Coordinates of N, CA, C and O in Angstrom, one line a residue:
M1 N 1.7 -26.6 17.5 CA 2.3 -26.4 18.8 C 2.0 -25.1 19.4 O 1.8 -24.1 18.7
T2 N 2.1 -25.1 20.7 CA 1.8 -23.8 21.4 C 3.1 -23.0 21.5 O 4.2 -23.6 21.3
D3 N 3.0 -21.8 21.8 CA 4.2 -20.9 22.0 C 5.1 -21.5 23.1 O 6.3 -21.4 22.9
A4 N 4.5 -22.0 24.1 CA 5.3 -22.6 25.2 C 6.1 -23.8 24.7 O 7.3 -24.0 25.0
A5 N 5.5 -24.6 23.9 CA 6.1 -25.8 23.4 C 7.3 -25.4 22.4 O 8.3 -26.0 22.4
H6 N 7.0 -24.4 21.6 CA 8.0 -23.9 20.7 C 9.2 -23.3 21.5 O 10.4 -23.5 21.2
G7 N 8.9 -22.7 22.6 CA 9.9 -22.1 23.5 C 10.8 -23.2 24.1 O 12.0 -23.0 24.1
V8 N 10.2 -24.3 24.5 CA 10.9 -25.4 25.1 C 11.8 -26.0 24.0 O 13.0 -26.3 24.3
A9 N 11.2 -26.3 22.9 CA 12.0 -26.9 21.8 C 13.2 -26.0 21.4 O 14.3 -26.4 21.1
R10 N 12.9 -24.7 21.3 CA 14.0 -23.7 21.0 C 15.1 -23.7 22.0 O 16.2 -23.7 21.7
D11 N 14.7 -23.8 23.3 CA 15.7 -23.8 24.4 C 16.5 -25.1 24.3 O 17.7 -25.1 24.5
Q12 N 15.8 -26.2 24.0 CA 16.6 -27.5 23.9 C 17.5 -27.4 22.8 O 18.7 -27.9 22.9
L13 N 17.1 -26.9 21.6 CA 17.9 -26.8 20.4 C 19.1 -25.9 20.7 O 20.3 -26.3 20.4
R14 N 18.9 -24.8 21.4 CA 20.0 -23.9 21.7 C 21.0 -24.6 22.6 O 22.2 -24.5 22.5
A15 N 20.5 -25.3 23.6 CA 21.4 -26.1 24.6 C 22.2 -27.1 23.8 O 23.4 -27.2 24.1
F16 N 21.6 -27.8 22.9 CA 22.4 -28.8 22.1 C 23.5 -28.1 21.3 O 24.6 -28.5 21.3
V17 N 23.1 -27.0 20.6 CA 24.0 -26.3 19.8 C 25.2 -25.8 20.6 O 26.4 -25.9 20.3
E18 N 24.9 -25.2 21.8 CA 25.9 -24.7 22.6 C 26.9 -25.8 23.2 O 28.1 -25.6 23.3
R19 N 26.3 -26.9 23.5 CA 27.1 -28.0 24.0 C 28.0 -28.5 22.9 O 29.2 -28.8 23.1
I20 N 27.5 -28.6 21.7 CA 28.3 -29.1 20.5 C 29.4 -28.1 20.3 O 30.6 -28.5 20.0
E21 N 29.1 -26.8 20.3 CA 30.1 -25.8 20.1 C 31.2 -25.9 21.2 O 32.4 -25.8 20.8
R22 N 30.9 -26.1 22.4 CA 31.9 -26.2 23.5 C 32.8 -27.5 23.2 O 34.0 -27.4 23.3
L23 N 32.1 -28.6 22.8 CA 32.9 -29.8 22.6 C 33.8 -29.6 21.4 O 34.9 -30.1 21.4
E24 N 33.3 -28.9 20.3 CA 34.2 -28.7 19.2 C 35.4 -27.8 19.5 O 36.5 -28.1 19.1
E25 N 35.2 -26.9 20.4 CA 36.3 -26.1 20.9 C 37.3 -26.9 21.7 O 38.5 -26.8 21.5
E26 N 36.8 -27.8 22.5 CA 37.7 -28.7 23.3 C 38.4 -29.6 22.4 O 39.6 -29.9 22.6
K27 N 37.7 -30.1 21.3 CA 38.3 -31.0 20.4 C 39.5 -30.3 19.6 O 40.6 -30.9 19.4
K28 N 39.3 -29.0 19.3 CA 40.3 -28.2 18.6 C 41.5 -28.0 19.6 O 42.7 -28.2 19.2
T29 N 41.2 -27.8 20.8 CA 42.3 -27.6 21.8 C 43.1 -28.9 22.0 O 44.4 -28.9 22.0
I30 N 42.4 -30.0 22.0 CA 43.1 -31.3 22.2 C 43.9 -31.6 20.9 O 45.0 -32.1 21.0
A31 N 43.4 -31.3 19.7 CA 44.1 -31.6 18.5 C 45.4 -30.7 18.4 O 46.4 -31.2 18.0
D32 N 45.3 -29.5 18.9 CA 46.4 -28.6 19.0 C 47.5 -29.2 20.0 O 48.7 -29.2 19.7
D33 N 47.0 -29.7 21.1 CA 47.9 -30.3 22.0 C 48.6 -31.5 21.4 O 49.8 -31.7 21.6
I34 N 47.9 -32.4 20.7 CA 48.5 -33.5 20.1 C 49.5 -33.1 19.1 O 50.6 -33.7 19.0
K35 N 49.2 -32.1 18.3 CA 50.1 -31.6 17.3 C 51.4 -31.1 18.0 O 52.5 -31.4 17.5
D36 N 51.3 -30.5 19.1 CA 52.4 -30.0 19.9 C 53.3 -31.2 20.4 O 54.5 -31.1 20.3
V37 N 52.7 -32.3 20.8 CA 53.4 -33.4 21.3 C 54.1 -34.1 20.1 O 55.3 -34.5 20.2
Y38 N 53.5 -34.2 18.9 CA 54.2 -34.7 17.8 C 55.4 -33.8 17.4 O 56.5 -34.3 17.1
G39 N 55.2 -32.5 17.5 CA 56.3 -31.6 17.2 C 57.5 -31.8 18.2 O 58.7 -31.7 17.8
E40 N 57.1 -32.0 19.5 CA 58.2 -32.2 20.5 C 58.9 -33.6 20.2 O 60.1 -33.6 20.3
A41 N 58.1 -34.6 19.8 CA 58.8 -35.9 19.5 C 59.7 -35.7 18.3 O 60.8 -36.3 18.3
K42 N 59.2 -35.0 17.3 CA 60.1 -34.7 16.1 C 61.4 -34.0 16.5 O 62.4 -34.4 16.0
S43 N 61.2 -33.0 17.3 CA 62.4 -32.3 17.7 C 63.4 -33.1 18.5 O 64.6 -32.8 18.6
M44 N 62.9 -34.2 19.1 CA 63.8 -35.2 19.8 C 64.4 -36.3 18.9 O 65.0 -37.2 19.3
G45 N 64.0 -36.2 17.6 CA 64.6 -37.1 16.6 C 63.7 -38.3 16.3 O 64.1 -39.2 15.5
F46 N 62.5 -38.3 16.7 CA 61.5 -39.4 16.4 C 60.9 -39.1 15.1 O 60.6 -38.0 14.7
D47 N 60.6 -40.2 14.3 CA 59.9 -40.1 13.1 C 58.4 -40.0 13.4 O 57.8 -41.0 13.8
T48 N 57.8 -38.9 13.1 CA 56.4 -38.7 13.5 C 55.4 -39.6 12.6 O 54.4 -40.0 13.1
A49 N 55.8 -39.9 11.4 CA 54.9 -40.7 10.5 C 54.9 -42.1 11.1 O 53.8 -42.7 11.2
I50 N 56.0 -42.6 11.6 CA 56.0 -43.9 12.2 C 55.3 -43.9 13.5 O 54.6 -44.8 13.9
L51 N 55.5 -42.8 14.3 CA 54.9 -42.7 15.5 C 53.3 -42.7 15.4 O 52.6 -43.4 16.1
K52 N 52.8 -42.1 14.3 CA 51.4 -42.1 14.1 C 50.9 -43.5 13.7 O 49.8 -43.9 14.1
K53 N 51.8 -44.3 13.0 CA 51.4 -45.7 12.7 C 51.4 -46.5 13.9 O 50.5 -47.3 14.1
V54 N 52.3 -46.3 14.8 CA 52.3 -47.0 16.1 C 51.1 -46.7 16.9 O 50.5 -47.7 17.4
I55 N 50.7 -45.5 17.0 CA 49.5 -45.1 17.7 C 48.3 -45.8 17.1 O 47.4 -46.4 17.8
A56 N 48.2 -45.8 15.7 CA 47.1 -46.5 15.1 C 47.1 -48.0 15.4 O 46.0 -48.6 15.6
L57 N 48.2 -48.6 15.3 CA 48.3 -50.0 15.6 C 47.9 -50.4 17.0 O 47.3 -51.4 17.3
R58 N 48.3 -49.5 18.0 CA 47.9 -49.8 19.4 C 46.4 -49.7 19.6 O 45.9 -50.3 20.6
K59 N 45.7 -49.1 18.7 CA 44.3 -49.0 18.9 C 43.6 -50.3 18.5 O 42.4 -50.5 18.8
K60 N 44.3 -51.1 17.7 CA 43.7 -52.4 17.2 C 44.1 -53.5 18.1 O 45.1 -53.5 18.7
D61 N 43.2 -54.5 18.1 CA 43.6 -55.7 18.9 C 44.5 -56.6 18.0 O 44.7 -56.4 16.8
E62 N 45.2 -57.6 18.7 CA 46.2 -58.4 18.1 C 45.7 -59.1 16.8 O 46.3 -59.2 15.8
Q63 N 44.5 -59.7 17.0 CA 43.9 -60.4 15.8 C 43.7 -59.5 14.6 O 44.0 -60.0 13.5
E64 N 43.2 -58.4 14.8 CA 43.0 -57.4 13.7 C 44.3 -57.1 13.1 O 44.4 -57.0 11.8
R65 N 45.4 -56.8 13.9 CA 46.7 -56.5 13.3 C 47.2 -57.7 12.5 O 47.8 -57.5 11.4
M66 N 47.1 -58.9 13.0 CA 47.6 -60.1 12.3 C 46.9 -60.2 11.0 O 47.5 -60.5 10.0
E67 N 45.6 -60.0 10.9 CA 44.8 -60.2 9.7 C 45.3 -59.1 8.7 O 45.5 -59.4 7.5
E68 N 45.5 -57.9 9.1 CA 46.0 -56.8 8.2 C 47.4 -57.1 7.7 O 47.7 -56.9 6.5
D69 N 48.2 -57.6 8.6 CA 49.6 -58.0 8.2 C 49.6 -59.1 7.1 O 50.3 -59.0 6.1
L70 N 48.7 -60.0 7.3 CA 48.6 -61.1 6.3 C 48.2 -60.6 5.0 O 48.7 -61.0 3.9
I71 N 47.2 -59.8 5.0 CA 46.6 -59.2 3.7 C 47.7 -58.3 3.1 O 47.9 -58.4 1.9
L72 N 48.4 -57.5 3.9 CA 49.5 -56.7 3.4 C 50.6 -57.5 2.7 O 51.0 -57.2 1.6
D73 N 51.0 -58.6 3.4 CA 52.0 -59.5 2.8 C 51.5 -60.1 1.5 O 52.3 -60.2 0.5
T74 N 50.3 -60.5 1.4 CA 49.7 -61.1 0.2 C 49.8 -60.1 -0.9 O 50.2 -60.4 -2.0
Y75 N 49.4 -58.8 -0.7 CA 49.4 -57.8 -1.7 C 50.8 -57.5 -2.1 O 51.1 -57.4 -3.3
M76 N 51.7 -57.4 -1.2 CA 53.1 -57.1 -1.5 C 53.8 -58.2 -2.3 O 54.5 -58.0 -3.2
H77 N 53.5 -59.5 -2.0 CA 53.9 -60.6 -2.8 C 53.4 -60.5 -4.2 O 54.1 -60.7 -5.2
A78 N 52.1 -60.2 -4.3 CA 51.5 -60.1 -5.7 C 52.1 -59.1 -6.5 O 52.2 -59.2 -7.7
L79 N 52.6 -58.0 -5.9 CA 53.2 -56.9 -6.6 C 54.7 -57.1 -6.7 O 55.4 -56.2 -7.3
G80 N 55.3 -58.2 -6.2 CA 56.7 -58.4 -6.3 C 57.5 -57.5 -5.4 O 58.7 -57.3 -5.7
M81 N 56.9 -57.0 -4.4 CA 57.7 -56.1 -3.5 C 58.5 -56.9 -2.4 O 59.4 -56.3 -1.9
I82 N 58.0 -58.1 -2.1 CA 58.8 -59.0 -1.2 C 58.8 -60.4 -1.8 O 57.8 -60.7 -2.5
P83 N 59.8 -61.2 -1.4 CA 59.8 -62.5 -2.0 C 58.7 -63.4 -1.4 O 58.2 -63.1 -0.3
E84 N 58.4 -64.4 -2.1 CA 57.4 -65.4 -1.6 C 58.0 -66.1 -0.4 O 59.2 -66.4 -0.4
P85 N 57.2 -66.4 0.6 CA 57.8 -67.2 1.7 C 58.1 -68.6 1.3 O 57.5 -69.1 0.4
P86 N 59.1 -69.2 1.9 CA 59.5 -70.6 1.5 C 58.4 -71.5 1.8 O 57.6 -71.4 2.8
T87 N 58.2 -72.5 1.0 CA 57.1 -73.5 1.2 C 57.7 -74.7 1.9 O 58.9 -75.0 1.8
D88 N 57.0 -75.4 2.7 CA 57.4 -76.5 3.5 C 57.1 -77.8 2.7 O 56.1 -78.4 2.8
D89 N 58.0 -78.1 1.7 CA 57.8 -79.3 0.9 C 58.6 -80.5 1.5 O 59.6 -80.5 2.0

């Protein structure tokens, strides 16, 4: 490669690194903001662990949630944590 080509590649690399650094800083700021909102919710009496679960569930579509619930129920039945559902005999 020529010195000019190295210079262009170096400039591109620097630009990528600087963009990533800016985005990482924005991500940290957003994470801090989210933490503050959870803290505010907690101070108002909301259970933040449950709130986080609700947020995670809202990210999933209904079919995915139903499948996970079915698997969870199956595991809980197997471990004796919940009774077997009644059978339609």
